[in-house]
Amino acid sequence: MKRRDFLKLAGAASLAGCASTAQSKARVVVIGGGFGGATAAKYIRHWDPSIDVILVERDADFVSCPISNLVLGGFSGIEDVTQSRDGLQRHGVKIVRDEAVGVDPSRRIVRLARGGDLSYERLVVSPGIDFLYGDVAGYEAAMQSGRVLHAWKAGEQTVALRRQLEEMRDGGVYVLSIPVAPYRCPPGPYERASVVAAYFKQAKPRSKVLVLDANPDITSKAGLFKRAWADLYPGIIEYHGNSRAVGVDAPGMKVKLELEEVQGDVLNVVPPHRAGDFAAKAGLITTNNRWCDVDWRTMESKAVKGIHVLGDATLSAPAMPKSASMANNHAKIAAAAIVELLNGRDPEPVKIINTCYSFVSGKEAIRVSSVHEWDAGQGTLVPVKGSGGVSAARSEAEANYAWSWAKTIWFDSLG
Ligand SMILES: Cc1cc2nc3c(=O)[nH]c(=O)nc-3n(C[C@H](O)[C@H](O)[C@H](O)COP(=O)(O)OP(=O)(O)OC[C@H]3O[C@@H](n4cnc5c(N)ncnc54)[C@H](O)[C@@H]3O)c2cc1C
């Protein structure tokens, strides 16, 4: 064991030991150091430095899904989307590198995989998504064999999928299968089809991108994507709506749809999602066995008091996408509410904004924005009438804004 790892373990053990000791300050434990959890941890400390914040995250580095499609197209490297969480420590956030495996809400204690408990006054849970592999017959075996990937959590699979695309022969077929909405990042699959097509256009022009979409049509920025595909990638991208993957045949390199089978050289099948496993373990799932309903004024779970759920794991409010932009905003709602509650005050509802950029090539992008506000009558956040919209056209300026947006949100969440 390296000294660094020992110190991390020792740190975790000493924090865990605190569970039984009396505490002078309020303590918030945050599970998951992605866009939601990291932002919440930072902003609670920022807005009330007297609160003790412990962030539990199982992965060493933060690998951003936003911009990761550019890695697949060869326009960026995985190092460009990989960040350290060390900046959070400058705000006084204590980071425990471990996996949270359970919670006892009556005693307000979180259990960690390597042993030890963490007590909390308020718990924040932002575990992202996990996949309903069982909905696509043969998926898990195919994924383990490395022949079918989703690359819908940025990291190893992103690198592996890029390698498959590079190794594919010119004239080959890349199959991208999209699950029924809701899934994380509504425009993400169409961005992926675009940047892979841009790569094929320059490196293997006889190749094809075959998009099998379980939804009837493109679910976000449809007009802008269709225009880009017609202008930039005629004969390269072929789109089929209402084409749900029900199985995969890895040895035969086929995706099985309800009525037919489709063969490809690279199979990128994204299975349907649900809230991350920890949400299920913590009893936070309320809807369709998949998502966690919350009070949108505080992000507090409707199933378990004292626990706030953020990001992709939530049952989305009307017309609210599952995005990094939203997870970052959910975190600020929760952080503000927790600071108010721990100081004996009532939280106020707030208005939040979503912006999602998508690259349609290595150098041009498009955007969609929306604003969401609390509606007391409906008891949820609703889109503000007349707000938001999409870019007038794809442009290099939007691509520059996309990069600025990414650097800003990485810094806002982690810096
Ligand atoms: C290809 C792609 C492109 C995208 N592009 C954009 C974009 O341009 N703009 C945008 O706004 N959004 C984009 N998104 C969506 C965005 O990545 C997600 O919406 C966002 O990551 C959600 O944040 P989160 O905090 O809910 O989950 P995550 O960011 O996934 O964070 C979850 C964290 O929790 C950790 N964790 C989970 N369980 C445990 C546990 N039990 N113990 C300890 N740690 C745990 C995980 O390791 C992870 O670090 C994209 C997504 C994809 C797949």
JSON list of C-alpha atoms in Angstrom, two decimals, residues 161-237:
[
{"chain": "A", "resi": 161, "resn": "LEU", "atom": "CA", "xyz": [-15.24, 3.30, -27.89]},
{"chain": "A", "resi": 162, "resn": "ARG", "atom": "CA", "xyz": [-12.84, 5.79, -29.47]},
{"chain": "A", "resi": 163, "resn": "ARG", "atom": "CA", "xyz": [-10.38, 2.94, -30.02]},
{"chain": "A", "resi": 164, "resn": "GLN", "atom": "CA", "xyz": [-13.09, 0.82, -31.69]},
{"chain": "A", "resi": 165, "resn": "LEU", "atom": "CA", "xyz": [-13.98, 3.71, -34.01]},
{"chain": "A", "resi": 166, "resn": "GLU", "atom": "CA", "xyz": [-10.31, 4.18, -34.93]},
{"chain": "A", "resi": 167, "resn": "GLU", "atom": "CA", "xyz": [-9.88, 0.46, -35.60]},
{"chain": "A", "resi": 168, "resn": "MET", "atom": "CA", "xyz": [-13.07, 0.19, -37.68]},
{"chain": "A", "resi": 169, "resn": "ARG", "atom": "CA", "xyz": [-12.50, -0.35, -41.43]},
{"chain": "A", "resi": 170, "resn": "ASP", "atom": "CA", "xyz": [-13.44, 2.37, -43.90]},
{"chain": "A", "resi": 171, "resn": "GLY", "atom": "CA", "xyz": [-16.89, 1.35, -45.15]},
{"chain": "A", "resi": 172, "resn": "GLY", "atom": "CA", "xyz": [-17.90, 0.03, -41.72]},
{"chain": "A", "resi": 173, "resn": "VAL", "atom": "CA", "xyz": [-21.13, 0.80, -39.84]},
{"chain": "A", "resi": 174, "resn": "TYR", "atom": "CA", "xyz": [-21.21, 2.43, -36.40]},
{"chain": "A", "resi": 175, "resn": "VAL", "atom": "CA", "xyz": [-24.58, 1.69, -34.74]},
{"chain": "A", "resi": 176, "resn": "LEU", "atom": "CA", "xyz": [-25.79, 4.09, -32.03]},
{"chain": "A", "resi": 177, "resn": "SER", "atom": "CA", "xyz": [-28.88, 2.91, -30.14]},
{"chain": "A", "resi": 178, "resn": "ILE", "atom": "CA", "xyz": [-30.78, 5.49, -28.02]},
{"chain": "A", "resi": 179, "resn": "PRO", "atom": "CA", "xyz": [-33.19, 4.48, -25.21]},
{"chain": "A", "resi": 180, "resn": "VAL", "atom": "CA", "xyz": [-36.69, 5.84, -24.68]},
{"chain": "A", "resi": 181, "resn": "ALA", "atom": "CA", "xyz": [-36.63, 9.23, -22.86]},
{"chain": "A", "resi": 182, "resn": "PRO", "atom": "CA", "xyz": [-36.04, 10.16, -20.09]},
{"chain": "A", "resi": 183, "resn": "TYR", "atom": "CA", "xyz": [-32.30, 9.53, -20.31]},
{"chain": "A", "resi": 184, "resn": "ARG", "atom": "CA", "xyz": [-29.35, 11.76, -19.29]},
{"chain": "A", "resi": 185, "resn": "CYS", "atom": "CA", "xyz": [-28.62, 14.58, -21.74]},
{"chain": "A", "resi": 186, "resn": "PRO", "atom": "CA", "xyz": [-31.47, 14.59, -24.30]},
{"chain": "A", "resi": 187, "resn": "PRO", "atom": "CA", "xyz": [-29.32, 16.05, -27.15]},
{"chain": "A", "resi": 188, "resn": "GLY", "atom": "CA", "xyz": [-26.23, 13.97, -26.23]},
{"chain": "A", "resi": 189, "resn": "PRO", "atom": "CA", "xyz": [-26.81, 11.03, -28.60]},
{"chain": "A", "resi": 190, "resn": "TYR", "atom": "CA", "xyz": [-27.41, 13.31, -31.61]},
{"chain": "A", "resi": 191, "resn": "GLU", "atom": "CA", "xyz": [-24.27, 15.26, -30.75]},
{"chain": "A", "resi": 192, "resn": "ARG", "atom": "CA", "xyz": [-22.43, 11.93, -30.66]},
{"chain": "A", "resi": 193, "resn": "ALA", "atom": "CA", "xyz": [-23.79, 10.89, -34.07]},
{"chain": "A", "resi": 194, "resn": "SER", "atom": "CA", "xyz": [-22.68, 14.27, -35.47]},
{"chain": "A", "resi": 195, "resn": "VAL", "atom": "CA", "xyz": [-19.09, 14.25, -34.20]},
{"chain": "A", "resi": 196, "resn": "VAL", "atom": "CA", "xyz": [-18.53, 10.60, -35.13]},
{"chain": "A", "resi": 197, "resn": "ALA", "atom": "CA", "xyz": [-19.84, 11.45, -38.63]},
{"chain": "A", "resi": 198, "resn": "ALA", "atom": "CA", "xyz": [-17.41, 14.40, -38.74]},
{"chain": "A", "resi": 199, "resn": "TYR", "atom": "CA", "xyz": [-14.58, 11.96, -37.94]},
{"chain": "A", "resi": 200, "resn": "PHE", "atom": "CA", "xyz": [-15.72, 9.49, -40.62]},
{"chain": "A", "resi": 201, "resn": "LYS", "atom": "CA", "xyz": [-16.05, 12.29, -43.19]},
{"chain": "A", "resi": 202, "resn": "GLN", "atom": "CA", "xyz": [-12.40, 13.18, -42.79]},
{"chain": "A", "resi": 203, "resn": "ALA", "atom": "CA", "xyz": [-10.86, 9.77, -41.97]},
{"chain": "A", "resi": 204, "resn": "LYS", "atom": "CA", "xyz": [-13.10, 6.99, -43.42]},
{"chain": "A", "resi": 205, "resn": "PRO", "atom": "CA", "xyz": [-15.57, 8.57, -45.83]},
{"chain": "A", "resi": 206, "resn": "ARG", "atom": "CA", "xyz": [-17.23, 5.30, -46.96]},
{"chain": "A", "resi": 207, "resn": "SER", "atom": "CA", "xyz": [-18.39, 4.57, -43.40]},
{"chain": "A", "resi": 208, "resn": "LYS", "atom": "CA", "xyz": [-21.86, 5.10, -41.92]},
{"chain": "A", "resi": 209, "resn": "VAL", "atom": "CA", "xyz": [-23.45, 6.24, -38.66]},
{"chain": "A", "resi": 210, "resn": "LEU", "atom": "CA", "xyz": [-26.69, 4.30, -38.18]},
{"chain": "A", "resi": 211, "resn": "VAL", "atom": "CA", "xyz": [-28.87, 5.89, -35.44]},
{"chain": "A", "resi": 212, "resn": "LEU", "atom": "CA", "xyz": [-31.52, 3.59, -33.95]},
{"chain": "A", "resi": 213, "resn": "ASP", "atom": "CA", "xyz": [-33.71, 5.80, -31.78]},
{"chain": "A", "resi": 214, "resn": "ALA", "atom": "CA", "xyz": [-36.34, 4.26, -29.49]},
{"chain": "A", "resi": 215, "resn": "ASN", "atom": "CA", "xyz": [-38.10, 7.63, -29.55]},
{"chain": "A", "resi": 216, "resn": "PRO", "atom": "CA", "xyz": [-40.31, 8.60, -32.49]},
{"chain": "A", "resi": 217, "resn": "ASP", "atom": "CA", "xyz": [-38.09, 11.56, -33.42]},
{"chain": "A", "resi": 218, "resn": "ILE", "atom": "CA", "xyz": [-34.96, 13.46, -32.32]},
{"chain": "A", "resi": 219, "resn": "THR", "atom": "CA", "xyz": [-35.80, 14.55, -28.76]},
{"chain": "A", "resi": 220, "resn": "SER", "atom": "CA", "xyz": [-33.90, 17.89, -28.60]},
{"chain": "A", "resi": 221, "resn": "LYS", "atom": "CA", "xyz": [-32.87, 20.61, -31.09]},
{"chain": "A", "resi": 222, "resn": "ALA", "atom": "CA", "xyz": [-34.37, 18.40, -33.84]},
{"chain": "A", "resi": 223, "resn": "GLY", "atom": "CA", "xyz": [-34.51, 21.07, -36.56]},
{"chain": "A", "resi": 224, "resn": "LEU", "atom": "CA", "xyz": [-30.89, 22.14, -35.98]},
{"chain": "A", "resi": 225, "resn": "PHE", "atom": "CA", "xyz": [-29.56, 18.58, -35.95]},
{"chain": "A", "resi": 226, "resn": "LYS", "atom": "CA", "xyz": [-31.50, 17.63, -39.10]},
{"chain": "A", "resi": 227, "resn": "ARG", "atom": "CA", "xyz": [-30.18, 20.70, -40.92]},
{"chain": "A", "resi": 228, "resn": "ALA", "atom": "CA", "xyz": [-26.59, 19.94, -39.87]},
{"chain": "A", "resi": 229, "resn": "TRP", "atom": "CA", "xyz": [-26.87, 16.30, -40.93]},
{"chain": "A", "resi": 230, "resn": "ALA", "atom": "CA", "xyz": [-28.33, 17.22, -44.33]},
{"chain": "A", "resi": 231, "resn": "ASP", "atom": "CA", "xyz": [-25.70, 19.92, -44.95]},
{"chain": "A", "resi": 232, "resn": "LEU", "atom": "CA", "xyz": [-22.60, 18.24, -43.52]},
{"chain": "A", "resi": 233, "resn": "TYR", "atom": "CA", "xyz": [-23.12, 14.48, -43.57]},
{"chain": "A", "resi": 234, "resn": "PRO", "atom": "CA", "xyz": [-25.33, 13.43, -46.51]},
{"chain": "A", "resi": 235, "resn": "GLY", "atom": "CA", "xyz": [-25.01, 9.67, -47.02]},
{"chain": "A", "resi": 236, "resn": "ILE", "atom": "CA", "xyz": [-23.12, 9.26, -43.73]},
{"chain": "A", "resi": 237, "resn": "ILE", "atom": "CA", "xyz": [-25.81, 9.54, -41.03]}
]
